mmCIF file of C-alpha atoms in Angstrom:
data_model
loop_
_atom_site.group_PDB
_atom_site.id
_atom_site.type_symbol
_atom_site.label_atom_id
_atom_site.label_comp_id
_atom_site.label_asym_id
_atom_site.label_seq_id
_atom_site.Cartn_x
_atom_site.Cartn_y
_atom_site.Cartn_z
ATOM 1 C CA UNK A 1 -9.128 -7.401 -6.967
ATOM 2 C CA UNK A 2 -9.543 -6.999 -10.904
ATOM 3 C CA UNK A 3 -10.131 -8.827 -13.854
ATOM 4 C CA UNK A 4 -7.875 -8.868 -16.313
ATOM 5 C CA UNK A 5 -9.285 -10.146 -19.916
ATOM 6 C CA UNK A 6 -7.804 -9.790 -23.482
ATOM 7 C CA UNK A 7 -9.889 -10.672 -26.464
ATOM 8 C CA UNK A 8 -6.784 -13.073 -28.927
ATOM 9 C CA UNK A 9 -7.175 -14.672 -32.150
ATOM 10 C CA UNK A 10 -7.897 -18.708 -31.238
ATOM 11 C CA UNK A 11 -5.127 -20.309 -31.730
ATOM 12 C CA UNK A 12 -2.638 -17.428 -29.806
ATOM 13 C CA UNK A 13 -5.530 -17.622 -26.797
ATOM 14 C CA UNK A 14 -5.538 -21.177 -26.735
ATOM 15 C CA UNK A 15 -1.682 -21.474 -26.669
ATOM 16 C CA UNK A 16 -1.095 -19.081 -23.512
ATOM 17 C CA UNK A 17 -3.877 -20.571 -22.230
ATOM 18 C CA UNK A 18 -2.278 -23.951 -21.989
ATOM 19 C CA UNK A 19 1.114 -22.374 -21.213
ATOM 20 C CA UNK A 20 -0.515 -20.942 -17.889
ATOM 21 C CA UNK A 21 -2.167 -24.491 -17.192
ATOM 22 C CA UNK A 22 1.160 -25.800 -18.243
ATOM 23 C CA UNK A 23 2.985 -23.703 -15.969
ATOM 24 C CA UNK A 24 0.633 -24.823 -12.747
ATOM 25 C CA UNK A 25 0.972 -28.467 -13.081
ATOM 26 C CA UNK A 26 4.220 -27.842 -13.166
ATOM 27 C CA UNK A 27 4.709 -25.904 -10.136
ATOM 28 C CA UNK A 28 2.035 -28.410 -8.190
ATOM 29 C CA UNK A 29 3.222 -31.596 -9.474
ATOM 30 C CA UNK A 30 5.487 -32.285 -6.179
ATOM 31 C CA UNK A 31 2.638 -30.922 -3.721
ATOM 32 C CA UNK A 32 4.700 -28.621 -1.857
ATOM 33 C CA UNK A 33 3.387 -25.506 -3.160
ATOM 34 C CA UNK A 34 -0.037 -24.467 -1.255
ATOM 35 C CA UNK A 35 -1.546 -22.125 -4.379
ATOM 36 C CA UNK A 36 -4.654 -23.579 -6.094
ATOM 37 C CA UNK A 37 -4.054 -23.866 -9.561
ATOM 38 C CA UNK A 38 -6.118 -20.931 -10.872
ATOM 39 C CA UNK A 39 -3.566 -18.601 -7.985
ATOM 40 C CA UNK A 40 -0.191 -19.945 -9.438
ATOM 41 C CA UNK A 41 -1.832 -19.294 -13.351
ATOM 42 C CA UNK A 42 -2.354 -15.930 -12.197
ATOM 43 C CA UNK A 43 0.621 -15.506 -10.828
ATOM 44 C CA UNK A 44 2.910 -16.583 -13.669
ATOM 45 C CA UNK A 45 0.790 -14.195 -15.945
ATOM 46 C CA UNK A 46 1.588 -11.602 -14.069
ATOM 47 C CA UNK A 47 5.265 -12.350 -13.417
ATOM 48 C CA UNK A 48 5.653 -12.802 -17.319
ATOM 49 C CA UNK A 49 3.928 -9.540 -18.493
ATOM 50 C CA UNK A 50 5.379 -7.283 -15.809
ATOM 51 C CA UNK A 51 9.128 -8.889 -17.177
ATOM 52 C CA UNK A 52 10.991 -9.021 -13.869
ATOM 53 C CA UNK A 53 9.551 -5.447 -13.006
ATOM 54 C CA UNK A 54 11.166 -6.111 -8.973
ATOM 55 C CA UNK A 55 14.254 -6.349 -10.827
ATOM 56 C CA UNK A 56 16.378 -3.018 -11.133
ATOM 57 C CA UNK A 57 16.514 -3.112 -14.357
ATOM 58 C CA UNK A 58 13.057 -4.269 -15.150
ATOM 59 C CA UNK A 59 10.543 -1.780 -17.224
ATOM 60 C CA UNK A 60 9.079 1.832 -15.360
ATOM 61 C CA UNK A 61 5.909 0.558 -14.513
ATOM 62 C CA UNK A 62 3.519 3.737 -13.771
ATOM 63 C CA UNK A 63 0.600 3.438 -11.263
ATOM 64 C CA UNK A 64 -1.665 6.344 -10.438
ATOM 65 C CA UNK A 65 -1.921 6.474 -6.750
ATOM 66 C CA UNK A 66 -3.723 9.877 -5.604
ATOM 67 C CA UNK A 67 -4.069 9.737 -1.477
ATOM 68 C CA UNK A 68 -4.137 12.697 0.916
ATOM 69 C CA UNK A 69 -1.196 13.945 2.743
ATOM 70 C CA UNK A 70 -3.605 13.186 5.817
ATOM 71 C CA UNK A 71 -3.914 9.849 4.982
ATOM 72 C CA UNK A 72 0.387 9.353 4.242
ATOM 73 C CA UNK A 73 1.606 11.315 7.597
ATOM 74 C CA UNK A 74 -0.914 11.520 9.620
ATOM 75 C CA UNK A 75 -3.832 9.053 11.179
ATOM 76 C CA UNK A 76 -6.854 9.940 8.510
ATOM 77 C CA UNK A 77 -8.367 7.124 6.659
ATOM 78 C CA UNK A 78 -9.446 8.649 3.382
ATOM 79 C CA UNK A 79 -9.984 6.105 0.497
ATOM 80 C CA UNK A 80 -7.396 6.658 -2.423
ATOM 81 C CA UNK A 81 -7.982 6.485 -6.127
ATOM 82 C CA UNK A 82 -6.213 4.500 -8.313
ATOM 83 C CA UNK A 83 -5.823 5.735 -11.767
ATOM 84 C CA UNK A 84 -7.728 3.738 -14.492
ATOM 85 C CA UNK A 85 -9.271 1.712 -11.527
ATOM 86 C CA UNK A 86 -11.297 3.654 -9.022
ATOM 87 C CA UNK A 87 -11.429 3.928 -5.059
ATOM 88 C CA UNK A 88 -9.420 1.593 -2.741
ATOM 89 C CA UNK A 89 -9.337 1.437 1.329
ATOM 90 C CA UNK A 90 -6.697 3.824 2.408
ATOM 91 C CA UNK A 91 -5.005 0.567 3.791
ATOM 92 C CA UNK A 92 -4.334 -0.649 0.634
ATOM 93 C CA UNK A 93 -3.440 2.377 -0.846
ATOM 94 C CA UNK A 94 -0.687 2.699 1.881
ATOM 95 C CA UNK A 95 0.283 -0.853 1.432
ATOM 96 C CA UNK A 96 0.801 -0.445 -2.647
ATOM 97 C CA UNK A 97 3.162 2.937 -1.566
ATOM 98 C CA UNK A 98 5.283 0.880 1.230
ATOM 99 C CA UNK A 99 5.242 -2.553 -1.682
ATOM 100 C CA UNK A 100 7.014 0.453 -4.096
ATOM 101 C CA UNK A 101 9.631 1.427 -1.812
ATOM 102 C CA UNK A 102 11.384 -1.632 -1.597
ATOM 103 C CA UNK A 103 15.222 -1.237 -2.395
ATOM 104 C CA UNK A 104 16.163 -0.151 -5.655
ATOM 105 C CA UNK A 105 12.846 0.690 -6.939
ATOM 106 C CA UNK A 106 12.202 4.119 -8.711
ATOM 107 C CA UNK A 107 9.199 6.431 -7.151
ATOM 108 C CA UNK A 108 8.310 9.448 -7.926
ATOM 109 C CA UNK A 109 6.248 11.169 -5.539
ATOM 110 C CA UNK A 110 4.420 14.316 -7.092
ATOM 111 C CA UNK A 111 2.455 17.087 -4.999
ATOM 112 C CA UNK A 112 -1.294 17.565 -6.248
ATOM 113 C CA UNK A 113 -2.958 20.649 -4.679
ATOM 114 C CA UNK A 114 -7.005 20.413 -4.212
ATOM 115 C CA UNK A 115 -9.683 23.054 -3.576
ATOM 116 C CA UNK A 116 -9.656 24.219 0.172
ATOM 117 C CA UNK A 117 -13.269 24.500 -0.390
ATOM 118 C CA UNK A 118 -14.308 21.698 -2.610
ATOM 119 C CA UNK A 119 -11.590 19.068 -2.726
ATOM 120 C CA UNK A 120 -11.403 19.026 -6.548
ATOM 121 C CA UNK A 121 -7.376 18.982 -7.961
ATOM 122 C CA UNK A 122 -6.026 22.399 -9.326
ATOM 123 C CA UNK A 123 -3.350 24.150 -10.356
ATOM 124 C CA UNK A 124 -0.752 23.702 -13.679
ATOM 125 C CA UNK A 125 -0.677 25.814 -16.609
ATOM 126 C CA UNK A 126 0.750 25.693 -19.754
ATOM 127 C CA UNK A 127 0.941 28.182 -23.069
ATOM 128 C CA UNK A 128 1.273 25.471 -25.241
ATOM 129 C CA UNK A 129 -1.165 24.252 -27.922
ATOM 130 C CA UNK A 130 -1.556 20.770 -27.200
ATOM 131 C CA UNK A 131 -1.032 19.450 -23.382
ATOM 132 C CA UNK A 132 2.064 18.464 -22.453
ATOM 133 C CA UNK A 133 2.818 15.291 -20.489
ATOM 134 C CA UNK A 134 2.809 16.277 -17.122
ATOM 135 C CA UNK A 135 -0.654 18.241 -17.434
ATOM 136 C CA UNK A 136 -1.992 15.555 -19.431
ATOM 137 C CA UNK A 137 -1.343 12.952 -16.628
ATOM 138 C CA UNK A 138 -3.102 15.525 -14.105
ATOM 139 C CA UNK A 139 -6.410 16.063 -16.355
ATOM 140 C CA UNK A 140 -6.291 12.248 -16.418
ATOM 141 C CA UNK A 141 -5.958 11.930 -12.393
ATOM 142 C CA UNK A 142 -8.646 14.556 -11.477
ATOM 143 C CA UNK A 143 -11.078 14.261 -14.016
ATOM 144 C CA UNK A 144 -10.701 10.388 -13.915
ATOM 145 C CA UNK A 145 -13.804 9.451 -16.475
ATOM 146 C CA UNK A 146 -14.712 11.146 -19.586
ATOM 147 C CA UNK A 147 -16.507 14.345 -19.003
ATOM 148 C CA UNK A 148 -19.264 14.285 -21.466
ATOM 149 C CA UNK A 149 -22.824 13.853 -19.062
ATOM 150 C CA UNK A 150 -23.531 10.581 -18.147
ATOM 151 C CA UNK A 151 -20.966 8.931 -20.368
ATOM 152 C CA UNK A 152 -18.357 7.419 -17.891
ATOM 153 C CA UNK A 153 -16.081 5.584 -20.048
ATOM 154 C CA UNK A 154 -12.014 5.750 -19.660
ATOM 155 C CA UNK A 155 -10.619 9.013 -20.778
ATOM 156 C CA UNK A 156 -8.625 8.632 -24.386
ATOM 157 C CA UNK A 157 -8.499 12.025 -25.357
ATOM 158 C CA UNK A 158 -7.125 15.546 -23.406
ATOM 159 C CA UNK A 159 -8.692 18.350 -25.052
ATOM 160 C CA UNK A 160 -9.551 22.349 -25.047
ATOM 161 C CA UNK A 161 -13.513 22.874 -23.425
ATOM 162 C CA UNK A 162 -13.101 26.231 -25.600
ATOM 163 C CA UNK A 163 -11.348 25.429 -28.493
ATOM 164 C CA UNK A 164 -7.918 27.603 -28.970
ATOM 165 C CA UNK A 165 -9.183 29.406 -32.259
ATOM 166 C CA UNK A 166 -11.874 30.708 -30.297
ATOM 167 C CA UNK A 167 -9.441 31.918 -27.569
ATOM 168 C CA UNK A 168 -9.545 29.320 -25.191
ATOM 169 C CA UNK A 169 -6.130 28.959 -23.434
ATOM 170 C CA UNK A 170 -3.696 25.674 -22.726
ATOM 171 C CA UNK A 171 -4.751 25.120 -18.936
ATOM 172 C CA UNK A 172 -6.091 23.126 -16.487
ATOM 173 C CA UNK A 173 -8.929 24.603 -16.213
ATOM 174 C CA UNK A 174 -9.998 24.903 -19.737
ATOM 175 C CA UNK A 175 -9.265 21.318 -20.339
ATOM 176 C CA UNK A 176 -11.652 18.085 -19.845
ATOM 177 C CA UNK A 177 -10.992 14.424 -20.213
ATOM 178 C CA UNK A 178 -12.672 12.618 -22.920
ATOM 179 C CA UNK A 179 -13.267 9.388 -24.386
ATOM 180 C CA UNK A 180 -12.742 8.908 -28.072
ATOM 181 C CA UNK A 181 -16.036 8.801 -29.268
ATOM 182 C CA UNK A 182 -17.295 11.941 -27.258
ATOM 183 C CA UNK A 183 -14.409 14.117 -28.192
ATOM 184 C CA UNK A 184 -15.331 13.050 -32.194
ATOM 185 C CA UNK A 185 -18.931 13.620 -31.003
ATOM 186 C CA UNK A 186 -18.593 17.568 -30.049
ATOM 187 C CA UNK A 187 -17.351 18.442 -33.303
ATOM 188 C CA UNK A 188 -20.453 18.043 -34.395
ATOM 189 C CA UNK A 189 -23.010 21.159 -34.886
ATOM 190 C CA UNK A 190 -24.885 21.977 -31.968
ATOM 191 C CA UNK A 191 -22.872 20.406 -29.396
ATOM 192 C CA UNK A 192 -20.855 23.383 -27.247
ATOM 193 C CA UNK A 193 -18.941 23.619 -24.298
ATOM 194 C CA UNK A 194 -17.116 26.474 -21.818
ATOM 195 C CA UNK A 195 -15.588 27.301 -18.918
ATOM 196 C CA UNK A 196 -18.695 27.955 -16.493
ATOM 197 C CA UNK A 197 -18.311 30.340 -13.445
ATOM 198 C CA UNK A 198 -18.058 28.720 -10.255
ATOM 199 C CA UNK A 199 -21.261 29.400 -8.201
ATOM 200 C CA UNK A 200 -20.879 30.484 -3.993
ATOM 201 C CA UNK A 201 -22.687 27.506 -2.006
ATOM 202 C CA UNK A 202 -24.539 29.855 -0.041
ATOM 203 C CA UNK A 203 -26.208 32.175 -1.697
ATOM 204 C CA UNK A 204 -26.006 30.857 -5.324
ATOM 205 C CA UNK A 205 -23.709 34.119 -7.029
ATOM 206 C CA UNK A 206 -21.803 33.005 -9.622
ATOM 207 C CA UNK A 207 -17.856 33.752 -9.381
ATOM 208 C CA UNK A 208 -15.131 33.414 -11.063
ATOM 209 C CA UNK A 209 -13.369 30.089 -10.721
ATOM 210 C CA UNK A 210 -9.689 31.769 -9.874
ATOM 211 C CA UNK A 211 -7.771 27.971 -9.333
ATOM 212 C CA UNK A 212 -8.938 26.476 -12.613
ATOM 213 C CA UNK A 213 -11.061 23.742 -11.347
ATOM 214 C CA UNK A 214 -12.019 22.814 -14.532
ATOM 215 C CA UNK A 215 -16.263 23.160 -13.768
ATOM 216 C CA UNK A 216 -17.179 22.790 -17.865
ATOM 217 C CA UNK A 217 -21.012 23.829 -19.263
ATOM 218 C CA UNK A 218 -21.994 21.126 -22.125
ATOM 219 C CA UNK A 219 -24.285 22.192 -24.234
ATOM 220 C CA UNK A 220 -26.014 19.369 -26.335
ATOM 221 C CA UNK A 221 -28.015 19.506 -30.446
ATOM 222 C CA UNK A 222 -31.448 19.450 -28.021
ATOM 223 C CA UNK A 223 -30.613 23.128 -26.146
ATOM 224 C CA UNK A 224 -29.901 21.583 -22.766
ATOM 225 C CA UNK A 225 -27.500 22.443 -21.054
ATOM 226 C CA UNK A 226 -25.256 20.340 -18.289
ATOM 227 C CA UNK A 227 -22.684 21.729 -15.316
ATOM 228 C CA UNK A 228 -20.397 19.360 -14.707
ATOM 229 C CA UNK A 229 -17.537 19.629 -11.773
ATOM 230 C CA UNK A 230 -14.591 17.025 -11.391
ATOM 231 C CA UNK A 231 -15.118 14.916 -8.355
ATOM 232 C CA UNK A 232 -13.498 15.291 -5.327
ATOM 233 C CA UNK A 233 -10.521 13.146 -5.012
ATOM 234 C CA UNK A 234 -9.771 14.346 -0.923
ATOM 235 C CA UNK A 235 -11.636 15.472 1.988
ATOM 236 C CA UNK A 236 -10.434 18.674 3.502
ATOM 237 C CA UNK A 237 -10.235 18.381 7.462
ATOM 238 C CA UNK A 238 -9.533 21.278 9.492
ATOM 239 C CA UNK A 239 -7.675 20.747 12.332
ATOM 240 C CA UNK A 240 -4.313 20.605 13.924
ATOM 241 C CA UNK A 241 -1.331 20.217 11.833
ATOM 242 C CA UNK A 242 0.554 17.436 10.429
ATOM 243 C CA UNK A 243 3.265 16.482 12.846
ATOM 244 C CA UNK A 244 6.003 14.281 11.098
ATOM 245 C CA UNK A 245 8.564 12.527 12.931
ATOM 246 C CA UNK A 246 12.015 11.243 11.392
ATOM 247 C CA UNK A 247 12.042 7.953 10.168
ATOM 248 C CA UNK A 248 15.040 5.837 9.362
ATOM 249 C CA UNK A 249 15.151 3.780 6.627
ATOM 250 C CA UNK A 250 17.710 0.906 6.386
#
């Protein structure tokens, strides 16, 4: 479950308010609907914003949904993340991909590739300047808070870890997810940050990071200096392959 709050001048907050308490008398007044009244306000808040989305011709409505291939086709039970929300049981991250395939909805399913080793996302490149769309969304999905040490907050921002003057290229793995406020922040002197080597977990030799994980090296005003690695989105299983069986769908 999530909360859902928006801060409204009075007199609009009061209004909808009373429109949603409205709206539940209402629908309790004859006593045949079993909702409490707080359950039916929610719902009619969501059926108004969303605008007839189960409609055809409702608005695209984009939800983040990263889950393992494991977890889809075959019998793991890996958590998935949801984008701008966090981790959710793998049964309700299967449940929100059967709700979307309900007759004449529009999914797009799109292949993320992760680290055999680590689990982080990788892959996608780009020679242009700024990100485009489709790398921007997967920056967003494995980097999923602002990079900056210990900061946390939602990421706003897509931008270069070394800047494109200085030669830093348009990829995945020179790019980090910011918020606002640190991506304004690093401009400021002092504050530095690369692409840092990725280190072998045995015997601590730094190598190069071929796949573009996107492992960045902050370097703060103070001199210190923080590694920081996207977290793993999947865990890699080794084992026998995915058997898939056809399916018909009526």
């Amino acid at each position: 479950m999530v909360y859902l709050t928006a801060l409204l001048p009075v007199a609009e907050g009061v209004a909808a308010y009373a429109a949603l308490v409205g709206a539940a008398d209402r629908v309790r007044a004859d006593g045949s609907d079993e909702r409490g009244k707080g359950q039916v306000m929610a719902d009619t808040l969501v059926s108004n914003v969303l605008g007839g989305h189960e409609a055809t011709g409702g608005p695209r409505i984009e939800l983040g949904l990263v889950m393992s291939d494991q977890t889809v086709f075959g019998s793991a039970d890996e958590p998935a993340h949801v984008d701008g929300f966090g981790w959710v049981p793998a049964e309700l991250g299967l449940e929100v991909l059967a709700g979307a395939l309900a007759p004449g909805e529009e999914v797009w399913l799109r292949r993320l590739y992760a680290s055999p080793r680590t689990g982080e996302l990788v892959a996608m490149d780009s020679r242009a300047r700024a990100f485009p769309r489709g790398l921007r969304r997967f920056i967003r999905l494995r980097d999923q808070v602002c990079r900056t040490p210990w900061c946390g907050a939602p990421i706003r921002h897509h931008d270069h870890a070394v800047p494109v003057a200085e030669g830093g290229p348009t990829t995945a793995g020179n790019a980090q997810g910011l918020c606002e406020a640190c991506n304004h922040a690093k401009q400021a002197p002092g504050w530095q940050a690369r692409t840092s080597p990725d280190a072998d977990a045995e015997t601590g030799d730094l190598q190069t990071d071929d796949l573009g994980t996107g492992d960045i090296e902050t370097t703060t005003p103070t001199g210190h200096r923080h590694r920081r690695r996207p977290p793993a989105l999947v865990s890699i299983r080794q084992g026998a392959p995915i058997r898939l069986e056809y399916v018909l769908a009526t």
